[in-house]
mmCIF file of C-alpha atoms in Angstrom:
data_model
loop_
_atom_site.group_PDB
_atom_site.id
_atom_site.type_symbol
_atom_site.label_atom_id
_atom_site.label_comp_id
_atom_site.label_asym_id
_atom_site.label_seq_id
_atom_site.Cartn_x
_atom_site.Cartn_y
_atom_site.Cartn_z
ATOM 1 C CA MET A 1 2.347 -143.192 79.391
ATOM 2 C CA LYS A 2 1.167 -146.770 78.108
ATOM 3 C CA PHE A 3 0.900 -149.963 78.334
ATOM 4 C CA GLU A 4 -0.207 -153.030 76.740
ATOM 5 C CA ALA A 5 0.325 -156.625 77.323
ATOM 6 C CA VAL A 6 -1.190 -160.117 76.373
ATOM 7 C CA ILE A 7 -1.281 -162.793 79.084
ATOM 8 C CA GLY A 8 -1.740 -166.018 76.337
ATOM 9 C CA GLY A 9 -2.629 -169.601 77.393
ATOM 10 C CA SER A 10 -5.287 -170.928 79.247
ATOM 11 C CA LYS A 11 -2.329 -171.808 82.346
ATOM 12 C CA ASN A 12 -1.270 -168.132 82.498
ATOM 13 C CA VAL A 13 -4.770 -167.072 82.440
ATOM 14 C CA GLU A 14 -5.520 -169.281 85.466
ATOM 15 C CA THR A 15 -2.252 -168.044 87.268
ATOM 16 C CA PHE A 16 -2.781 -164.175 87.103
ATOM 17 C CA SER A 17 -6.751 -165.147 87.881
ATOM 18 C CA LYS A 18 -5.165 -166.927 91.470
ATOM 19 C CA ILE A 19 -3.093 -164.313 92.332
ATOM 20 C CA VAL A 20 -5.605 -161.741 91.285
ATOM 21 C CA HIS A 21 -7.333 -163.845 94.209
ATOM 22 C CA ILE A 22 -4.832 -163.917 96.697
ATOM 23 C CA VAL A 23 -4.050 -160.576 96.288
ATOM 24 C CA SER A 24 -7.533 -160.067 97.499
ATOM 25 C CA LYS A 25 -7.878 -161.417 100.113
ATOM 26 C CA LEU A 26 -5.708 -159.562 102.265
ATOM 27 C CA CYS A 27 -6.408 -155.809 100.080
ATOM 28 C CA LYS A 28 -10.095 -156.116 100.037
ATOM 29 C CA LYS A 29 -10.730 -152.323 98.750
ATOM 30 C CA LYS A 30 -8.330 -151.009 96.688
ATOM 31 C CA CYS A 31 -4.179 -152.065 95.940
ATOM 32 C CA VAL A 32 -1.394 -150.784 93.774
ATOM 33 C CA VAL A 33 -0.196 -152.236 90.648
ATOM 34 C CA ARG A 34 2.853 -151.582 90.242
ATOM 35 C CA LEU A 35 4.128 -151.953 86.015
ATOM 36 C CA SER A 36 7.898 -152.014 85.327
ATOM 37 C CA SER A 37 9.856 -153.720 81.937
ATOM 38 C CA ASP A 38 10.034 -156.531 83.338
ATOM 39 C CA GLU A 39 7.579 -156.590 85.929
ATOM 40 C CA PHE A 40 4.072 -157.054 86.712
ATOM 41 C CA SER A 41 3.467 -156.045 91.349
ATOM 42 C CA PHE A 42 0.687 -155.847 93.560
ATOM 43 C CA LEU A 43 1.437 -153.517 96.508
ATOM 44 C CA ASN A 44 -1.351 -152.333 99.399
ATOM 45 C CA THR A 45 -2.248 -149.205 99.667
ATOM 46 C CA ASN A 46 -1.501 -146.843 102.581
ATOM 47 C CA THR A 47 1.482 -148.855 103.514
ATOM 48 C CA VAL A 48 2.179 -146.579 105.910
ATOM 49 C CA ARG A 49 -0.786 -146.729 108.625
ATOM 50 C CA GLU A 50 -1.443 -151.070 107.438
ATOM 51 C CA ALA A 51 -0.622 -153.104 109.925
ATOM 52 C CA PHE A 52 1.028 -154.514 107.049
ATOM 53 C CA TYR A 53 2.906 -154.736 103.385
ATOM 54 C CA LEU A 54 2.259 -156.990 100.362
ATOM 55 C CA ASP A 55 4.552 -156.706 97.138
ATOM 56 C CA PHE A 56 3.551 -159.594 94.890
ATOM 57 C CA ARG A 57 5.572 -159.501 91.208
ATOM 58 C CA ILE A 58 4.795 -161.963 88.371
ATOM 59 C CA ILE A 59 7.797 -161.950 86.425
ATOM 60 C CA GLN A 60 6.366 -160.679 82.638
ATOM 61 C CA LYS A 61 8.081 -162.727 80.744
ATOM 62 C CA GLU A 62 6.857 -166.070 82.142
ATOM 63 C CA LEU A 63 3.481 -165.317 81.556
ATOM 64 C CA PHE A 64 3.005 -162.749 79.195
ATOM 65 C CA VAL A 65 3.403 -162.904 75.282
ATOM 66 C CA SER A 66 3.590 -159.268 75.038
ATOM 67 C CA TYR A 67 4.251 -156.283 76.796
ATOM 68 C CA ASN A 68 4.629 -153.382 76.567
ATOM 69 C CA ILE A 69 5.249 -150.270 78.139
ATOM 70 C CA GLU A 70 6.052 -146.771 78.120
ATOM 71 C CA GLY A 71 6.733 -145.301 81.713
ATOM 72 C CA HIS A 72 6.864 -142.046 83.238
ATOM 73 C CA SER A 73 9.595 -141.131 81.459
ATOM 74 C CA GLN A 74 12.429 -142.652 79.726
ATOM 75 C CA ASP A 75 14.935 -142.972 82.230
ATOM 76 C CA THR A 76 12.383 -144.468 84.809
ATOM 77 C CA ASN A 77 9.847 -147.268 82.675
ATOM 78 C CA VAL A 78 7.860 -147.473 86.081
ATOM 79 C CA ILE A 79 3.474 -146.759 86.122
ATOM 80 C CA PHE A 80 1.817 -146.549 89.256
ATOM 81 C CA PHE A 81 -1.395 -146.430 89.582
ATOM 82 C CA GLU A 82 -4.951 -147.336 92.298
ATOM 83 C CA ILE A 83 -7.096 -150.169 90.958
ATOM 84 C CA SER A 84 -10.479 -150.766 92.807
ATOM 85 C CA THR A 85 -9.938 -155.101 94.480
ATOM 86 C CA ASP A 86 -13.118 -156.388 93.615
ATOM 87 C CA ASP A 87 -13.345 -154.893 90.014
ATOM 88 C CA LEU A 88 -10.278 -156.809 88.798
ATOM 89 C CA LEU A 89 -10.864 -159.658 90.777
ATOM 90 C CA GLN A 90 -14.573 -159.533 89.186
ATOM 91 C CA SER A 91 -13.019 -158.839 85.197
ATOM 92 C CA VAL A 92 -10.625 -162.153 85.261
ATOM 93 C CA ALA A 93 -12.045 -165.322 84.246
ATOM 94 C CA VAL A 94 -10.194 -168.679 85.026
ATOM 95 C CA ASN A 95 -11.767 -170.621 81.933
ATOM 96 C CA GLU A 96 -10.129 -168.444 79.125
ATOM 97 C CA SER A 97 -7.070 -168.502 76.886
ATOM 98 C CA THR A 98 -6.495 -165.012 76.057
ATOM 99 C CA MET A 99 -6.807 -161.881 78.425
ATOM 100 C CA GLU A 100 -5.845 -158.577 76.579
ATOM 101 C CA MET A 101 -4.767 -155.293 79.180
ATOM 102 C CA LYS A 102 -4.047 -151.604 78.013
ATOM 103 C CA LEU A 103 -3.865 -148.213 79.978
ATOM 104 C CA SER A 104 -6.665 -146.291 78.238
ATOM 105 C CA HIS A 105 -8.785 -142.673 78.533
ATOM 106 C CA ILE A 106 -12.196 -142.716 78.413
ATOM 107 C CA ASN A 107 -14.833 -140.086 79.070
ATOM 108 C CA MET A 108 -11.006 -138.188 80.563
ATOM 109 C CA ILE A 109 -10.341 -140.574 82.676
ATOM 110 C CA PRO A 110 -8.260 -143.605 83.399
ATOM 111 C CA HIS A 111 -8.807 -147.046 82.992
ATOM 112 C CA LEU A 112 -7.422 -149.995 82.298
ATOM 113 C CA VAL A 113 -9.104 -152.165 80.122
ATOM 114 C CA ILE A 114 -8.584 -155.921 80.321
ATOM 115 C CA GLU A 115 -10.812 -157.895 76.782
ATOM 116 C CA LEU A 116 -11.469 -161.706 77.366
ATOM 117 C CA LYS A 117 -11.667 -162.931 73.960
ATOM 118 C CA SER A 118 -13.253 -166.136 73.822
ATOM 119 C CA VAL A 119 -16.247 -164.627 75.458
ATOM 120 C CA CYS A 120 -16.353 -160.891 73.830
ATOM 121 C CA ILE A 121 -16.381 -159.250 77.552
ATOM 122 C CA THR A 122 -14.880 -155.882 77.886
ATOM 123 C CA HIS A 123 -14.226 -154.588 81.342
ATOM 124 C CA GLU A 124 -13.395 -150.886 82.092
ATOM 125 C CA ILE A 125 -12.126 -149.849 85.283
ATOM 126 C CA PRO A 126 -11.685 -146.769 86.490
ATOM 127 C CA ILE A 127 -7.787 -146.013 87.618
ATOM 128 C CA ALA A 128 -6.101 -143.589 89.233
ATOM 129 C CA PHE A 129 -1.734 -143.001 88.778
ATOM 130 C CA ILE A 130 0.205 -142.332 91.722
ATOM 131 C CA LEU A 131 3.007 -139.509 91.139
ATOM 132 C CA GLN A 132 6.540 -140.139 90.988
ATOM 133 C CA HIS A 133 6.773 -138.342 94.158
ATOM 134 C CA ASN A 134 4.432 -140.606 95.756
ATOM 135 C CA TRP A 135 6.481 -143.703 94.602
ATOM 136 C CA LEU A 136 8.547 -144.287 98.098
ATOM 137 C CA ASP A 137 5.934 -144.801 99.870
ATOM 138 C CA TYR A 138 6.017 -148.482 98.429
ATOM 139 C CA ASP A 139 8.853 -149.259 99.008
ATOM 140 C CA PRO A 140 9.998 -152.790 101.553
ATOM 141 C CA PRO A 141 9.929 -151.275 104.564
ATOM 142 C CA SER A 142 13.101 -151.542 106.319
ATOM 143 C CA VAL A 143 12.959 -153.674 109.269
ATOM 144 C CA GLY A 144 16.468 -154.672 109.914
ATOM 145 C CA LEU A 145 18.360 -157.491 109.787
ATOM 146 C CA ALA A 146 16.066 -161.127 110.446
ATOM 147 C CA SER A 147 16.713 -162.498 113.617
ATOM 148 C CA VAL A 148 16.178 -165.677 112.228
ATOM 149 C CA CYS A 149 15.154 -167.452 109.173
ATOM 150 C CA VAL A 150 12.226 -171.518 108.444
ATOM 151 C CA GLY A 151 11.341 -172.751 106.009
ATOM 152 C CA LEU A 152 7.055 -173.218 107.302
ATOM 153 C CA PRO A 153 5.528 -176.488 106.798
ATOM 154 C CA SER A 154 3.294 -176.790 103.350
ATOM 155 C CA VAL A 155 1.042 -174.065 102.918
ATOM 156 C CA LYS A 156 -1.959 -176.666 103.275
ATOM 157 C CA ILE A 157 -1.267 -177.955 106.811
ATOM 158 C CA PHE A 158 -0.145 -174.247 108.110
ATOM 159 C CA HIS A 159 -3.035 -172.827 107.384
ATOM 160 C CA LYS A 160 -4.751 -175.997 109.460
ATOM 161 C CA ILE A 161 -2.944 -175.025 112.042
ATOM 162 C CA LEU A 162 -4.433 -171.400 111.677
ATOM 163 C CA ASN A 163 -7.473 -172.309 112.081
ATOM 164 C CA SER A 164 -7.240 -174.661 114.974
ATOM 165 C CA VAL A 165 -5.957 -171.401 116.670
ATOM 166 C CA LYS A 166 -8.564 -169.434 115.143
ATOM 167 C CA ASN A 167 -11.335 -172.261 116.420
ATOM 168 C CA ILE A 168 -10.842 -171.714 119.427
ATOM 169 C CA GLY A 169 -11.584 -167.779 119.640
ATOM 170 C CA SER A 170 -8.284 -166.534 119.612
ATOM 171 C CA LYS A 171 -7.815 -163.246 117.890
ATOM 172 C CA THR A 172 -4.174 -163.156 117.496
ATOM 173 C CA ILE A 173 -0.799 -165.919 117.434
ATOM 174 C CA THR A 174 2.487 -166.521 118.324
ATOM 175 C CA ILE A 175 4.429 -167.645 116.054
ATOM 176 C CA SER A 176 8.344 -168.634 118.033
ATOM 177 C CA THR A 177 11.666 -170.545 116.064
ATOM 178 C CA ASN A 178 14.663 -171.366 116.333
ATOM 179 C CA ASN A 179 18.425 -172.212 114.717
ATOM 180 C CA ASN A 180 16.962 -175.815 115.758
ATOM 181 C CA GLY A 181 14.099 -176.407 113.448
ATOM 182 C CA GLU A 182 12.016 -175.844 116.193
ATOM 183 C CA LEU A 183 8.667 -174.194 115.716
ATOM 184 C CA TYR A 184 6.156 -173.035 117.420
ATOM 185 C CA ILE A 185 2.868 -171.727 116.714
ATOM 186 C CA ASP A 186 0.324 -170.120 120.302
ATOM 187 C CA GLY A 187 -3.130 -168.918 120.434
ATOM 188 C CA VAL A 188 -4.834 -167.507 123.717
ATOM 189 C CA VAL A 189 -8.201 -166.882 125.318
ATOM 190 C CA ASP A 190 -9.682 -166.287 128.458
ATOM 191 C CA GLN A 191 -10.314 -169.662 129.388
ATOM 192 C CA ALA A 192 -8.265 -172.016 126.767
ATOM 193 C CA LYS A 193 -4.605 -172.155 125.160
ATOM 194 C CA LEU A 194 -2.899 -174.034 121.685
ATOM 195 C CA LYS A 195 0.432 -174.870 121.205
ATOM 196 C CA VAL A 196 1.556 -176.752 118.515
ATOM 197 C CA TYR A 197 4.950 -177.668 118.120
ATOM 198 C CA LEU A 198 6.295 -178.634 115.001
ATOM 199 C CA HIS A 199 10.401 -179.637 114.578
ATOM 200 C CA ASP A 200 12.895 -180.751 112.054
ATOM 201 C CA ILE A 201 11.363 -177.513 110.625
ATOM 202 C CA ALA A 202 14.168 -176.395 107.541
ATOM 203 C CA ASN A 203 16.670 -172.834 109.476
ATOM 204 C CA TYR A 204 18.310 -171.323 106.079
ATOM 205 C CA PRO A 205 21.645 -168.743 106.563
ATOM 206 C CA ILE A 206 20.540 -165.015 107.043
ATOM 207 C CA HIS A 207 22.590 -163.067 104.378
ATOM 208 C CA GLY A 208 24.705 -160.313 106.721
ATOM 209 C CA ALA A 209 24.065 -161.804 110.243
ATOM 210 C CA ASN A 210 27.490 -161.746 112.463
ATOM 211 C CA SER A 211 27.924 -165.532 113.004
ATOM 212 C CA GLU A 212 29.504 -164.182 117.049
ATOM 213 C CA GLU A 213 26.601 -162.706 117.528
ATOM 214 C CA MET A 214 24.036 -164.916 116.789
ATOM 215 C CA ALA A 215 21.977 -166.379 119.930
ATOM 216 C CA ALA A 216 22.429 -170.170 121.363
ATOM 217 C CA ILE A 217 21.096 -172.496 118.604
ATOM 218 C CA ASP A 218 18.223 -173.015 120.688
ATOM 219 C CA HIS A 219 16.688 -169.719 121.642
ATOM 220 C CA LEU A 220 13.503 -168.847 120.808
ATOM 221 C CA PHE A 221 12.573 -165.364 118.198
ATOM 222 C CA SER A 222 8.769 -164.495 117.946
ATOM 223 C CA VAL A 223 6.037 -162.525 116.956
ATOM 224 C CA GLN A 224 2.302 -161.658 117.832
ATOM 225 C CA LEU A 225 0.182 -161.601 115.503
ATOM 226 C CA ASP A 226 -3.205 -160.419 114.023
ATOM 227 C CA LEU A 227 -4.389 -163.749 113.535
ATOM 228 C CA ARG A 228 -7.238 -162.642 110.803
ATOM 229 C CA LEU A 229 -4.824 -161.321 108.524
ATOM 230 C CA VAL A 230 -2.560 -164.151 107.886
ATOM 231 C CA TYR A 231 -5.285 -166.534 108.395
ATOM 232 C CA SER A 232 -6.250 -164.624 105.553
ATOM 233 C CA PHE A 233 -4.296 -164.630 103.203
ATOM 234 C CA MET A 234 -2.990 -168.451 103.755
ATOM 235 C CA SER A 235 -6.355 -169.134 103.136
ATOM 236 C CA VAL A 236 -5.818 -169.090 99.632
ATOM 237 C CA LEU A 237 -2.412 -169.225 99.012
ATOM 238 C CA HIS A 238 -2.434 -172.981 99.319
ATOM 239 C CA VAL A 239 -4.114 -172.740 95.294
ATOM 240 C CA TYR A 240 -0.827 -171.548 93.686
ATOM 241 C CA PHE A 241 2.108 -171.979 96.032
ATOM 242 C CA ASN A 242 2.600 -175.321 98.580
ATOM 243 C CA GLN A 243 5.642 -174.245 100.702
ATOM 244 C CA ALA A 244 7.148 -171.107 101.848
ATOM 245 C CA ILE A 245 9.080 -168.983 104.410
ATOM 246 C CA LEU A 246 8.848 -167.331 107.022
ATOM 247 C CA LYS A 247 12.081 -164.837 108.594
ATOM 248 C CA ILE A 248 11.170 -163.101 112.066
ATOM 249 C CA VAL A 249 12.571 -159.208 113.654
ATOM 250 C CA ASP A 250 12.542 -160.850 117.732
ATOM 251 C CA GLY A 251 9.358 -159.247 118.748
ATOM 252 C CA ARG A 252 8.491 -157.076 115.753
ATOM 253 C CA VAL A 253 8.289 -158.110 112.495
ATOM 254 C CA ALA A 254 7.403 -161.311 110.078
ATOM 255 C CA VAL A 255 8.027 -161.875 106.936
ATOM 256 C CA PHE A 256 6.124 -164.757 104.752
ATOM 257 C CA SER A 257 7.920 -165.314 101.481
ATOM 258 C CA ALA A 258 7.718 -167.855 98.503
ATOM 259 C CA LYS A 259 9.271 -167.354 95.370
ATOM 260 C CA GLN A 260 7.607 -170.005 92.198
ATOM 261 C CA GLN A 261 9.323 -169.487 88.313
ATOM 262 C CA SER A 262 6.409 -167.157 87.445
ATOM 263 C CA CYS A 263 5.807 -165.143 90.257
ATOM 264 C CA GLN A 264 6.833 -164.250 94.108
ATOM 265 C CA PHE A 265 5.954 -162.553 96.634
ATOM 266 C CA LYS A 266 6.599 -161.391 100.241
ATOM 267 C CA LEU A 267 4.336 -160.148 103.026
ATOM 268 C CA PHE A 268 5.185 -158.472 106.098
ATOM 269 C CA VAL A 269 3.482 -158.481 109.233
ATOM 270 C CA ASN A 270 3.918 -155.889 111.878
ATOM 271 C CA GLY A 271 3.767 -157.328 115.048
ATOM 272 C CA LEU A 272 1.422 -156.169 118.085
ATOM 273 C CA GLN A 273 2.716 -155.061 120.975
ATOM 274 C CA GLY A 274 2.029 -156.503 124.991
ATOM 275 C CA GLU A 275 3.606 -160.511 123.113
#
C-alpha cells in the first residue's frame, strides 16, 4: 500500500491544522485515518464501545494539490490506519505554505511521514494498519430515521449556551426541539436548573419520512447527552464552521453535522438512559 500527498498554500495547510485540532478534542489519544481516492477522513477508534461516532471527511481535490493512493487492492482502493492524535497534532503547523505526507516503513514499522518544507522539519509518526475485515467496525452507526432535523444557532452562540449550562455544574444536557422552530436546552443540578429557549429555528425535511406518520408540529423530541463530550467538540468547532445541523432520534441519538466546500463532518452522540 502506498500514499503520497501534498497540501499546497498556507490557507489549505491552516485548514488541515484546524481540522486536526477539532478531531483531537474528541479523539484524545488515537484516531483512525481512512484514505480513499477522493477523501482523507478522520474517525474515532473503538466506535462500538464509545458513546460517540465521529466521521470528519476532507475532500481531497479541495485541499490537496497532489494526492496518490494505492490501496488494499485495485478493487478496494482504500487504506485504514490508527495514529496517535497527539503526535499528529504536534506535526501540523499553521504557518506553513507546503505540507507533504506519505506512508513509509522505517525499521520495518509503518509510519506517516509529514514534511514541513519551509522550516525543514520532518515528523515520522508510527501507525498501525487496520485489516480489511475490521473496516466495517468504522461504518456510521445505524440509528434509524431521525425524528426531527433543525438548524442550530451559530456555533459560537451554541457553545456559549453550553458553557452557561456547564457553569451551573450540570454534567448532562437535554436538547428538545420540534417542527415548529422551537429549541429547548436544559441543564439540571441538585439546587439549580437552567432552561434556554430559542425560537424561529430552521426546520429541515427528513428524507424517507412518511408525512402521514409525522407527529404534531409542536411535539417535542428530546435526547439527553454527556455535556462534556458535546462541549469539548463545540469549543473548537467554531474555528472553521459557523453553522451546524442537528438531527434527533427521539430519546436515543443526536447527530450533529456541517458541510463546507473542503470538508464535512457527522458526529453521532448516544443518548443517556434515564432521561
